[in-house]
CSV table of C-alpha atoms and ligand atoms in Angstrom, one decimal:
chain,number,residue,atom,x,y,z
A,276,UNK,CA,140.0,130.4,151.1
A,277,UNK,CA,143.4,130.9,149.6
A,278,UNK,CA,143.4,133.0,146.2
A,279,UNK,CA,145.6,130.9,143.6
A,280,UNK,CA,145.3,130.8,140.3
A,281,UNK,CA,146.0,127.3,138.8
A,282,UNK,CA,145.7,127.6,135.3
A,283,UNK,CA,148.6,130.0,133.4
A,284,UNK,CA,150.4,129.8,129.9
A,285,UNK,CA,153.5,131.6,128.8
A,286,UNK,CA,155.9,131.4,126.0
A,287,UNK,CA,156.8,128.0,126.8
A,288,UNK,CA,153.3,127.3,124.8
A,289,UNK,CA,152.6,127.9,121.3
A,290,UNK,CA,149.6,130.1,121.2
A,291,UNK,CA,151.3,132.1,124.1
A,292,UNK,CA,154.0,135.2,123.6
A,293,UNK,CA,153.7,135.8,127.6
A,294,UNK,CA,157.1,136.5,130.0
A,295,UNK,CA,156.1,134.0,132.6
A,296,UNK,CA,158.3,136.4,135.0
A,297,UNK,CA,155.7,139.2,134.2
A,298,UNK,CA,153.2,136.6,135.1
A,299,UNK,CA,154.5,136.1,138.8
A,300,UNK,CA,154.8,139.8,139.4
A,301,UNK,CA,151.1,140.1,138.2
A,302,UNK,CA,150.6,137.8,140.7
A,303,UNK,CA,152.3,139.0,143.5
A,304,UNK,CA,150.3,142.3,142.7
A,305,UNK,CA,147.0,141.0,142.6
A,306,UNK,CA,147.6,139.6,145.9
A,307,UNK,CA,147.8,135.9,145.0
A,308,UNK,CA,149.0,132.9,147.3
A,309,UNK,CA,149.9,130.5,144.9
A,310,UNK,CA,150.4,129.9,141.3
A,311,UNK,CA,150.9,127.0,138.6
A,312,UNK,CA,152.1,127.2,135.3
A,313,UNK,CA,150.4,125.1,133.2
A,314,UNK,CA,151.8,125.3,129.6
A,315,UNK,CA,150.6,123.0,126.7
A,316,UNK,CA,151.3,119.6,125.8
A,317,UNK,CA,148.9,118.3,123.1
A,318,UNK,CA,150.3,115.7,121.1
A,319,UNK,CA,149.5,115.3,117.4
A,320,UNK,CA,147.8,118.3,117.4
A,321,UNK,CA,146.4,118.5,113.9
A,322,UNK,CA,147.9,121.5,111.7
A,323,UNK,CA,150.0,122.5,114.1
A,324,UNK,CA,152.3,121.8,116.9
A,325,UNK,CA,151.5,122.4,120.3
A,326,UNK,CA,154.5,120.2,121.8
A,327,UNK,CA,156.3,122.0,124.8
A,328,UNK,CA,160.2,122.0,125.3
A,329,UNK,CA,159.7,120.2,128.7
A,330,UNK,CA,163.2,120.2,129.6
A,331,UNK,CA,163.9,123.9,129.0
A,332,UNK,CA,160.6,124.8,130.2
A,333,UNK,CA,161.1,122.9,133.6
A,334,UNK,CA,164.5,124.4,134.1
A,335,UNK,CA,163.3,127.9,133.2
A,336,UNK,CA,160.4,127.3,136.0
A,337,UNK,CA,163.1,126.1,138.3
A,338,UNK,CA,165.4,128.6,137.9
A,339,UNK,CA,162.1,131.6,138.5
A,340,UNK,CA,160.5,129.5,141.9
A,341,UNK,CA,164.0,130.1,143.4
A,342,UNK,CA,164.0,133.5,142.4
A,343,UNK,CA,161.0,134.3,143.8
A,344,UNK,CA,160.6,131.5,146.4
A,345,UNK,CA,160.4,134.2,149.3
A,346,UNK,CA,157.7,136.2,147.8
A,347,UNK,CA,155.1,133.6,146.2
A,348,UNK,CA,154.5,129.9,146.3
A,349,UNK,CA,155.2,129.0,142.3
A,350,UNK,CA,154.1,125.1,141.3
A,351,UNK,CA,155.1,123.7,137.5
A,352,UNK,CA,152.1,121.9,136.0
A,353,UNK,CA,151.2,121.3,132.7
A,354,UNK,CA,147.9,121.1,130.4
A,355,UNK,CA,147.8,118.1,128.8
A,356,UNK,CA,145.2,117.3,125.9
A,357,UNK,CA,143.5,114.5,126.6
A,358,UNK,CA,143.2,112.3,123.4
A,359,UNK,CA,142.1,108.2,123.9
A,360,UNK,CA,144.4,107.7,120.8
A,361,UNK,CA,147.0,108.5,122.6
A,362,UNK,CA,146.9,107.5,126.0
A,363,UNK,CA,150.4,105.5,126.5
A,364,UNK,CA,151.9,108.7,124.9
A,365,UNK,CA,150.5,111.0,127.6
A,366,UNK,CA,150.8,108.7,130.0
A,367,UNK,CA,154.4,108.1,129.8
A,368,UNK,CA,155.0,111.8,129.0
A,369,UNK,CA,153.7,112.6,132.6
A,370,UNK,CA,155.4,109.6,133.9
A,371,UNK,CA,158.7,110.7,133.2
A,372,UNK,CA,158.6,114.5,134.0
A,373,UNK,CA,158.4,116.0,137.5
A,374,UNK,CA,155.5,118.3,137.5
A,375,UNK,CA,153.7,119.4,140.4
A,376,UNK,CA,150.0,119.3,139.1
A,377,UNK,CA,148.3,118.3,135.8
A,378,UNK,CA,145.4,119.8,134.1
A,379,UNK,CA,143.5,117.3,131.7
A,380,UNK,CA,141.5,119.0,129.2
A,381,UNK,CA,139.5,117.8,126.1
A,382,UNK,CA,141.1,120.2,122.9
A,383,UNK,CA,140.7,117.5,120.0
A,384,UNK,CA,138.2,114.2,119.9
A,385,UNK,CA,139.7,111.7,118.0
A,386,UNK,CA,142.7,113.7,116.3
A,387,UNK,CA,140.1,116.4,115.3
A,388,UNK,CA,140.2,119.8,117.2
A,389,UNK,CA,137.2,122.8,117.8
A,390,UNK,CA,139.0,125.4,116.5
A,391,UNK,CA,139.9,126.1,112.8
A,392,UNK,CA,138.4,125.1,110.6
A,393,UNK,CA,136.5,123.3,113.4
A,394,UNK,CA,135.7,120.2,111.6
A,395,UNK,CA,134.0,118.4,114.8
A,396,UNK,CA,130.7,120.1,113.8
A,397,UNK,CA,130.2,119.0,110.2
A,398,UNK,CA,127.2,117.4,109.5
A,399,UNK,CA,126.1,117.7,113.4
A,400,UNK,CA,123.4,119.4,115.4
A,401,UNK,CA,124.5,121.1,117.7
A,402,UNK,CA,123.0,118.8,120.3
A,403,UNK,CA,124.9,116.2,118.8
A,404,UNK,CA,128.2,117.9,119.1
A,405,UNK,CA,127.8,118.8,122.4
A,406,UNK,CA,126.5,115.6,123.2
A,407,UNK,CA,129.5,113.7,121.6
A,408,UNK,CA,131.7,116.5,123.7
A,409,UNK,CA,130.5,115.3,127.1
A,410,UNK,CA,130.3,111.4,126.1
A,411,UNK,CA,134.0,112.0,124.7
A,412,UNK,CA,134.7,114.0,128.5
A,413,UNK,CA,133.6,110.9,130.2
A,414,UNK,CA,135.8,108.3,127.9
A,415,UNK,CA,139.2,110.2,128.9
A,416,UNK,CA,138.2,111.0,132.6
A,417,UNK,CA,136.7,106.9,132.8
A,418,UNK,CA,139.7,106.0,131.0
A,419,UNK,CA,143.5,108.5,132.2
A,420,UNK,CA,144.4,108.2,135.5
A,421,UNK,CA,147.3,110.9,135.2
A,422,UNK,CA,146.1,114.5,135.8
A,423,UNK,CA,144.5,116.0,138.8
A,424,UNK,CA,141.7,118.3,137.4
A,425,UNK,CA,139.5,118.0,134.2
A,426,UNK,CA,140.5,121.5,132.7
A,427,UNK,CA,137.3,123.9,131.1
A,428,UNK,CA,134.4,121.0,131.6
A,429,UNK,CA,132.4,123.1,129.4
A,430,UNK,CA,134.8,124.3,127.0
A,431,UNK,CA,133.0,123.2,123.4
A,432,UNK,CA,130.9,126.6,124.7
A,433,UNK,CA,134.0,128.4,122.9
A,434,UNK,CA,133.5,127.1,119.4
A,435,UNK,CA,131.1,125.7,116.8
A,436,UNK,CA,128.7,127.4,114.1
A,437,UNK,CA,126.2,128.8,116.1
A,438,UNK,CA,125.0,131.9,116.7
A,439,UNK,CA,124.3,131.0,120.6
A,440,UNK,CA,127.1,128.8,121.4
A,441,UNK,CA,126.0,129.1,124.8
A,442,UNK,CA,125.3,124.6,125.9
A,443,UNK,CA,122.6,123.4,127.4
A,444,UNK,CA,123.4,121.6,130.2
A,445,UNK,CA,120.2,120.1,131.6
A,446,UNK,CA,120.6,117.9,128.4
A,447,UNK,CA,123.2,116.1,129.3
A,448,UNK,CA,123.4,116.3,132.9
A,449,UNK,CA,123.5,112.7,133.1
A,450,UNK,CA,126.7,112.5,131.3
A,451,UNK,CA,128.2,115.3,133.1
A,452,UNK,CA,126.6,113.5,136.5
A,453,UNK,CA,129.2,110.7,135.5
A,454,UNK,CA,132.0,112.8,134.5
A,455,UNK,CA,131.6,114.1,137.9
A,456,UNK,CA,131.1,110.6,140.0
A,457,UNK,CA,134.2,109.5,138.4
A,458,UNK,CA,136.5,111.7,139.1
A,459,UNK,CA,135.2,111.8,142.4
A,460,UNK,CA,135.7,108.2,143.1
A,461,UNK,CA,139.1,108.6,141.3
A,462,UNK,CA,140.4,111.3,143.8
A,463,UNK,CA,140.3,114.4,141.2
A,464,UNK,CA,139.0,117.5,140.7
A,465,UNK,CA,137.7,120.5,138.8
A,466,UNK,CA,138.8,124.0,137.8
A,467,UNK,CA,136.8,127.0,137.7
A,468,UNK,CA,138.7,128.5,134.3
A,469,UNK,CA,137.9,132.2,134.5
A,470,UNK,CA,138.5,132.9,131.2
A,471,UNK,CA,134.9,132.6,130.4
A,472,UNK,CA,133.8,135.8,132.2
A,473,UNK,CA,135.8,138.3,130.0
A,474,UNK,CA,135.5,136.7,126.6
A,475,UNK,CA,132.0,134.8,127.1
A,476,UNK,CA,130.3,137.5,129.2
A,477,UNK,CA,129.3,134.3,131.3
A,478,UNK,CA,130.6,132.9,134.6
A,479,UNK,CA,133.6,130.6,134.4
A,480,UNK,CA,134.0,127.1,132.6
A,481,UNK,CA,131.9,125.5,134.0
A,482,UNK,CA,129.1,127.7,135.4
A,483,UNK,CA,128.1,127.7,139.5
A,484,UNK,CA,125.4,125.9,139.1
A,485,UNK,CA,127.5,122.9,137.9
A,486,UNK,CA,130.5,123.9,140.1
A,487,UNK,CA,127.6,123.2,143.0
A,488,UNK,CA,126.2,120.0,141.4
A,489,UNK,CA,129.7,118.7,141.7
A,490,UNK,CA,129.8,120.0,145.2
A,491,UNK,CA,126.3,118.2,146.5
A,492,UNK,CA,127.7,115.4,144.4
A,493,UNK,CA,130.4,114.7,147.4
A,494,UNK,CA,133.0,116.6,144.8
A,495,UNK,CA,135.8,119.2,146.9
A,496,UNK,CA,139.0,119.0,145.3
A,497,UNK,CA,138.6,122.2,143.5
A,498,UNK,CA,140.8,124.9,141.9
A,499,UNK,CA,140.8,128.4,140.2
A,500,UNK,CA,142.7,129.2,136.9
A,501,UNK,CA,142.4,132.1,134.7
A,502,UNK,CA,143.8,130.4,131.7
A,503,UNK,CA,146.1,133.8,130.8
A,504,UNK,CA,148.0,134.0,127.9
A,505,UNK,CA,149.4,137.1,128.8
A,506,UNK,CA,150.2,138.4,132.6
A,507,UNK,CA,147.8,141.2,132.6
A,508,UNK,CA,145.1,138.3,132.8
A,509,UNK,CA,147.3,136.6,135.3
A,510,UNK,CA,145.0,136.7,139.0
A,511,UNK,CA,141.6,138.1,137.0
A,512,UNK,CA,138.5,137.5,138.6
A,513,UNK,CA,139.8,134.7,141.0
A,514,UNK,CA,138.6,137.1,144.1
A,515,UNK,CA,134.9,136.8,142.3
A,516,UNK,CA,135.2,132.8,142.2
A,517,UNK,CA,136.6,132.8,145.9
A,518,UNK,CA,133.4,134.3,146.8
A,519,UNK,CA,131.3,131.8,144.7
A,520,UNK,CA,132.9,128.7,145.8
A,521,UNK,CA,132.7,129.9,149.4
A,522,UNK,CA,128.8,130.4,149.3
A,523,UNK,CA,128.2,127.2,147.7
A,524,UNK,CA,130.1,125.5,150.3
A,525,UNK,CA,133.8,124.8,149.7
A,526,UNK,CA,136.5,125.3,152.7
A,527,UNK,CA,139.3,125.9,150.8
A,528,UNK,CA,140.9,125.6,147.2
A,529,UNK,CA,143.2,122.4,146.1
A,530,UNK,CA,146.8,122.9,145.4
A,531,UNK,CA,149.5,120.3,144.2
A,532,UNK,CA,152.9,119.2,144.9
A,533,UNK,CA,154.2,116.6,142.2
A,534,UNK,CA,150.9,115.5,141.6
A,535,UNK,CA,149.9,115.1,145.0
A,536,UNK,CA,147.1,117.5,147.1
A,537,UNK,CA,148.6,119.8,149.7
A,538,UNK,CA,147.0,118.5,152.7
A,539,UNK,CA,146.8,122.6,154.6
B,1399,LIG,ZN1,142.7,124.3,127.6
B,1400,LIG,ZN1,144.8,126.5,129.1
């Protein structure tokens, strides 16, 4: 199984300082095959902005993948937020831009984000919240047809006022049995987002045991991303995944070329 990692933010993002030429050389030391860069694109983020400079960022990209073109396989990708609100926005926005692979993750429901001040959880169990977090998963996955991989399926396991954020899955493994099915049917994927082993103390977003319900599902387009901010993270933990992945069945990891799988 190749060792990539899929899921990477630099500067080019705004909750990220990172030299995304520090990132490559991380990666070329920790022995990886292939990376993406997947910076942010949210739009209407509420209190802040989280809109990238596409046309600097791609040239910047460019200009680094030629660079380095005999020493690593580099991809350009993006993370976009996946808002129903907004769906002609995004849509178009990925239309018109040439990027290689496309992360689709859930950051805000409805215009309102997890975060600060986190006002998704007022007056809501946390059942409910997590509830309405899957439900809201299988609205943007049933409904965009532009990105490759649902980013972080489980990533509401970040935030909320809760002591044990830690979700539940068995309650709502019907939803995430149909969040699943369709992107099955629709020809995408999953990541395993590593980020959740250092700052969780868990496995990654989402855990095996879901990573192998998607699997026994009929689900194989799959692919590892650490989410780093900054390059020391860049290529952390993927080796630990690899393994995983391999035991529950997969051949092989997914990559991308402008938005299409590799076929290897
Ligand atoms: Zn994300
Ligand atoms: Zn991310």
């Amino acid at each position: 199984m190749r060792k990539i990692d899929y899921h990477m933010h630099t500067c080019f993002s705004a909750d990220s300082e990172a030299n995304p030429q520090q990132h490559i050389q991380q990666a070329i030391k920790m022995g990886l095959e292939e990376i993406c860069f997947t910076d942010h694109q949210d739009f209407h983020y509420p209190g802040t902005s989280f809109d990238v400079d596409v046309e600097r960022y791609l040239e910047a990209m460019q200009d680094l993948k030629k660079t380095y073109q005999d020493q690593l396989k580099i991809k350009i990708g993006i993370e976009i937020g996946l808002d129903c609100l907004y769906q002609d926005e995004i849509q178009t926005f990925i239309e018109t831009h040439s990027f290689d692979y496309v992360i689709g993750s859930i950051h805000t429901i409805r215009n309102t984000e997890f975060f600060l001040p986190g006002k998704f959880f007022d007056g809501k169990t946390k059942e409910e919240a997590h509830r309405e977090f899957f439900e809201e998963t299988l609205r943007c996955v049933q409904q965009f047809d532009d990105f490759n991989c649902l980013g972080h399926l489980d990533y509401i396991v970040r935030y909320g006022p809760y002591e044990d954020k830690s979700v539940n899955h068995a309650l709502y493994q019907d939803i995430i049995d149909e969040i699943f099915k369709t992107l099955i049917k629709k020809g995408k994927g999953i990541e395993v987002n590593t980020s959740g082993f250092k700052d969780l103390k868990t496995c990654g977003f989402p855990n095996f045991e879901q990573v192998q319900r998607y699997y026994d599902l009929g689900g194989r387009i799959i692919t590892i991303g650490t989410d780093s901010h900054t390059s020391d993270r860049v290529g952390e933990n993927v080796d630990r995944v690899v393994k995983e992945l391999e035991k529950i069945g997969f051949k092989d990891v997914s990559t991308f070329t402008k938005r299409v799988k590799d076929s290897i």
